[in-house]
Short mmCIF file of C-alpha atoms in Angstrom, two decimals:
data_model
loop_
_atom_site.label_atom_id
_atom_site.label_comp_id
_atom_site.label_asym_id
_atom_site.label_seq_id
_atom_site.Cartn_x
_atom_site.Cartn_y
_atom_site.Cartn_z
CA UNK I 1 9.26 -8.32 11.53
CA UNK I 2 12.74 -5.75 11.46
CA UNK I 3 11.50 -2.87 11.44
CA UNK I 4 13.76 0.93 10.79
CA UNK I 5 13.70 3.92 12.59
CA UNK I 6 13.48 6.96 9.84
CA UNK I 7 12.55 9.51 12.18
CA UNK I 8 10.12 10.22 14.62
CA UNK I 9 6.23 9.53 14.69
CA UNK I 10 5.37 12.51 17.09
CA UNK I 11 5.40 15.41 15.18
CA UNK I 12 3.99 18.23 13.90
CA UNK I 13 1.67 18.03 11.00
CA UNK I 14 3.84 20.86 9.66
CA UNK I 15 6.33 17.98 10.23
CA UNK I 16 5.15 15.66 9.09
CA UNK I 17 4.76 18.04 5.84
CA UNK I 18 8.47 18.31 5.98
CA UNK I 19 9.02 14.30 6.65
CA UNK I 20 7.44 13.23 3.55
CA UNK I 21 9.16 15.85 1.20
CA UNK I 22 12.60 15.09 2.36
CA UNK I 23 11.22 11.25 2.26
CA UNK I 24 10.59 11.52 -1.21
CA UNK I 25 12.96 11.87 -2.75
CA UNK I 26 14.47 8.11 -1.06
CA UNK I 27 11.85 6.75 -3.58
CA UNK I 28 13.56 3.70 -5.60
CA UNK I 29 11.44 4.39 -8.62
CA UNK I 30 12.29 1.33 -10.47
CA UNK I 31 13.57 -2.87 -10.22
CA UNK I 32 12.41 -6.28 -10.80
CA UNK I 33 10.98 -8.83 -7.69
CA UNK I 34 13.61 -12.08 -8.50
CA UNK I 35 12.30 -14.36 -5.97
CA UNK I 36 8.40 -13.62 -3.94
CA UNK I 37 8.03 -17.10 -1.51
CA UNK I 38 6.25 -14.35 1.17
CA UNK I 39 3.23 -11.49 0.63
CA UNK I 40 1.66 -9.56 2.48
CA UNK I 41 -1.42 -7.69 2.29
CA UNK I 42 -1.10 -4.39 4.72
CA UNK I 43 -4.77 -2.84 5.50
CA UNK I 44 -6.02 -0.54 8.13
CA UNK I 45 -9.83 0.28 9.61
CA UNK I 46 -11.17 3.89 10.30
CA UNK I 47 -10.97 4.86 14.02
CA UNK I 48 -14.31 4.49 16.29
CA UNK I 49 -15.46 6.44 18.28
CA UNK I 50 -13.33 6.78 21.11
CA UNK I 51 -9.88 7.20 17.98
CA UNK I 52 -8.72 3.70 18.58
CA UNK I 53 -8.89 1.08 14.48
CA UNK I 54 -6.97 -1.68 14.05
CA UNK I 55 -4.55 -2.43 11.46
CA UNK I 56 -4.25 -5.59 9.64
CA UNK I 57 -0.98 -7.50 7.73
CA UNK I 58 -1.74 -10.56 6.62
CA UNK I 59 0.86 -12.37 4.79
CA UNK I 60 1.06 -14.98 1.62
CA UNK I 61 2.68 -17.83 -0.06
CA UNK I 62 3.35 -16.83 -3.39
CA UNK I 63 1.84 -18.84 -5.34
CA UNK I 64 -0.74 -19.70 -3.72
CA UNK I 65 -2.14 -17.48 -1.68
CA UNK I 66 -2.57 -19.51 1.30
CA UNK I 67 -1.82 -18.13 4.07
CA UNK I 68 0.99 -18.79 6.04
CA UNK I 69 0.37 -15.08 9.16
CA UNK I 70 -1.47 -12.93 10.24
CA UNK I 71 -0.87 -10.15 12.25
CA UNK I 72 -3.09 -7.67 14.12
CA UNK I 73 -3.20 -4.55 16.18
CA UNK I 74 -5.44 -2.47 17.94
CA UNK I 75 -4.78 1.47 19.60
CA UNK I 76 -5.66 4.63 19.18
CA UNK I 77 -4.30 6.23 16.71
CA UNK I 78 -2.18 9.68 17.70
CA UNK I 79 -1.91 11.28 15.05
CA UNK I 80 -4.97 13.53 13.34
CA UNK I 81 -6.64 12.73 10.93
CA UNK I 82 -4.93 15.16 7.64
CA UNK I 83 -6.34 14.38 3.64
CA UNK I 84 -2.62 14.11 2.67
CA UNK I 85 -0.99 12.92 6.04
CA UNK I 86 -2.51 8.96 6.53
CA UNK I 87 0.75 7.79 6.44
CA UNK I 88 1.48 9.94 9.85
CA UNK I 89 -1.64 8.07 11.26
CA UNK I 90 -1.54 4.48 9.98
CA UNK I 91 1.44 3.80 10.22
CA UNK I 92 2.49 3.43 13.87
CA UNK I 93 -0.17 0.53 13.92
CA UNK I 94 1.47 -1.12 11.39
CA UNK I 95 4.79 -1.02 12.44
CA UNK I 96 2.90 -2.47 15.67
CA UNK I 97 1.60 -5.22 13.74
CA UNK I 98 4.98 -6.02 12.37
CA UNK I 99 6.54 -6.34 15.26
CA UNK I 100 4.53 -9.32 15.91
CA UNK I 101 5.81 -11.08 12.98
CA UNK I 102 7.18 -14.38 12.70
CA UNK I 103 8.51 -13.97 9.00
CA UNK I 104 9.66 -11.36 7.10
CA UNK I 105 8.09 -10.99 3.78
CA UNK I 106 9.26 -10.52 0.46
CA UNK I 107 7.05 -7.92 -0.62
CA UNK I 108 4.01 -5.41 0.45
CA UNK I 109 0.59 -4.48 -0.61
CA UNK I 110 -0.52 -1.61 0.75
CA UNK I 111 -4.16 -0.83 0.38
CA UNK I 112 -3.22 3.25 -0.63
CA UNK I 113 -1.39 5.00 -2.63
CA UNK I 114 2.27 5.01 -2.99
CA UNK I 115 3.89 8.22 -5.15
CA UNK I 116 0.92 8.86 -6.00
CA UNK I 117 0.55 11.12 -3.48
CA UNK I 118 0.57 15.11 -3.62
CA UNK I 119 3.67 14.96 -2.12
CA UNK I 120 4.73 11.06 -3.87
CA UNK I 121 4.81 10.20 -0.58
CA UNK I 122 1.64 7.94 0.58
CA UNK I 123 0.87 4.90 3.08
CA UNK I 124 3.07 2.28 0.33
CA UNK I 125 5.67 4.62 0.46
CA UNK I 126 6.71 5.46 3.44
CA UNK I 127 6.07 1.46 4.21
CA UNK I 128 8.25 0.91 2.11
CA UNK I 129 11.23 2.96 3.45
CA UNK I 130 10.09 1.98 6.84
CA UNK I 131 9.99 -1.69 6.05
CA UNK I 132 12.73 -1.61 4.10
CA UNK I 133 11.41 -4.29 1.45
CA UNK I 134 9.96 -3.37 -1.79
CA UNK I 135 6.23 -1.98 -1.66
CA UNK I 136 3.12 -1.70 -3.51
CA UNK I 137 0.00 0.48 -3.21
CA UNK I 138 -3.11 -0.23 -4.20
CA UNK I 139 -6.21 2.08 -3.78
CA UNK I 140 -9.93 1.61 -4.08
CA UNK I 141 -9.95 5.88 -4.71
CA UNK I 142 -7.41 8.40 -6.78
CA UNK I 143 -6.09 10.73 -4.94
CA UNK I 144 -4.47 13.51 -7.44
CA UNK I 145 -3.83 13.15 -11.42
CA UNK I 146 -6.78 11.73 -13.43
CA UNK I 147 -6.37 8.80 -15.92
CA UNK I 148 -8.24 8.09 -19.96
CA UNK I 149 -10.89 5.44 -20.81
CA UNK I 150 -9.72 1.96 -20.39
CA UNK I 151 -10.66 -1.49 -22.06
CA UNK I 152 -13.12 -3.78 -19.61
CA UNK I 153 -10.54 -6.99 -20.00
CA UNK I 154 -8.61 -8.29 -16.58
CA UNK I 155 -5.14 -6.42 -17.42
CA UNK I 156 -6.27 -3.06 -19.02
CA UNK I 157 -4.97 -0.06 -17.58
CA UNK I 158 -4.60 3.53 -18.15
CA UNK I 159 -1.05 6.31 -17.15
CA UNK I 160 -2.83 7.89 -13.57
CA UNK I 161 -0.92 11.79 -14.45
CA UNK I 162 -0.58 14.42 -12.19
CA UNK I 163 0.51 17.24 -12.95
CA UNK I 164 2.79 15.75 -16.08
CA UNK I 165 4.16 13.16 -14.03
CA UNK I 166 2.98 9.33 -14.24
CA UNK I 167 1.99 8.42 -10.32
CA UNK I 168 0.19 5.68 -11.17
CA UNK I 169 -2.16 3.60 -12.87
CA UNK I 170 -5.65 2.63 -13.01
CA UNK I 171 -5.86 -1.30 -13.36
CA UNK I 172 -8.88 -3.34 -14.42
CA UNK I 173 -8.28 -6.47 -12.29
CA UNK I 174 -11.79 -8.29 -12.95
CA UNK I 175 -14.09 -7.69 -16.25
CA UNK I 176 -16.47 -4.89 -16.16
CA UNK I 177 -15.72 -3.99 -12.88
CA UNK I 178 -13.72 -0.22 -11.28
CA UNK I 179 -10.60 -0.66 -11.83
CA UNK I 180 -8.21 -0.64 -8.33
CA UNK I 181 -5.46 2.19 -8.13
CA UNK I 182 -1.85 1.07 -8.87
CA UNK I 183 1.47 2.65 -7.63
CA UNK I 184 4.86 2.19 -7.29
CA UNK I 185 5.78 2.00 -3.50
CA UNK I 186 8.92 1.45 -3.20
CA UNK I 187 11.51 -0.45 -5.16
CA UNK I 188 10.33 -1.68 -8.33
CA UNK I 189 8.79 0.34 -10.97
CA UNK I 190 5.30 0.94 -12.34
CA UNK I 191 5.05 -2.72 -14.49
CA UNK I 192 6.39 -5.02 -12.23
CA UNK I 193 4.69 -3.35 -9.53
CA UNK I 194 0.90 -3.66 -11.77
CA UNK I 195 2.17 -7.31 -13.02
CA UNK I 196 1.82 -8.25 -9.52
CA UNK I 197 -1.58 -6.56 -8.77
CA UNK I 198 -2.65 -8.73 -10.87
CA UNK I 199 -0.71 -11.99 -10.34
CA UNK I 200 -2.16 -11.87 -6.56
CA UNK I 201 -5.96 -10.85 -7.91
CA UNK I 202 -8.12 -14.41 -7.55
CA UNK I 203 -11.40 -13.30 -9.34
CA UNK I 204 -11.51 -10.50 -6.63
CA UNK I 205 -11.18 -6.49 -7.96
CA UNK I 206 -9.03 -6.58 -5.02
CA UNK I 207 -5.59 -8.47 -4.66
CA UNK I 208 -5.71 -11.15 -2.34
CA UNK I 209 -3.49 -9.74 0.14
CA UNK I 210 -5.28 -6.44 0.90
CA UNK I 211 -8.12 -8.07 0.38
CA UNK I 212 -7.40 -10.77 2.95
CA UNK I 213 -5.95 -7.52 5.51
CA UNK I 214 -9.17 -5.45 4.98
CA UNK I 215 -11.07 -8.27 6.10
CA UNK I 216 -9.52 -8.37 9.05
CA UNK I 217 -8.67 -5.09 9.98
CA UNK I 218 -12.99 -4.64 10.31
CA UNK I 219 -12.99 -7.70 12.40
CA UNK I 220 -13.75 -10.16 10.04
#
């Protein structure tokens, strides 16, 4: 699939911060998805002692969620591990994995944050801008913000708020199981993002696209 060349990747930490601040204003925080045929999950494994990491993209047919294609790339993560700048460490691997896809997904779900990020540009937002495709962040933990209590049933949610800005939602995907943290990546609003996460769940805490991508990135 086609990848946009919107900035260099061989940058310093200070340059990466400025790029994030500039790109954050380009994130589209509204929109509805019409015809969705292919949904892709994205995950990146942690680097080993030699700095090698694995990025995995699993493309599923919607609504059956059968696997259409998988792309796994293993390469060195060149950018240092800096909290808040993980997309600069992981995106080059994801871009390489995207380059191996023979199809173009209609929606990407990333195991990470979207705008629920101190500078409002987490991995899912960065991914959406680079690919020019709607994207959702679906994280297992909170990077910034806080939320109130939520009920125990699937579909229950509570807004994730950071500095009076709604940056995402804690969303219950399975009864009496910890919520996931959903945020806008790019090209759709938060209600739509939460709807799609629930539509892609099949009895697990994580939606199928990122659950399968995690397995692929882990070498399973």
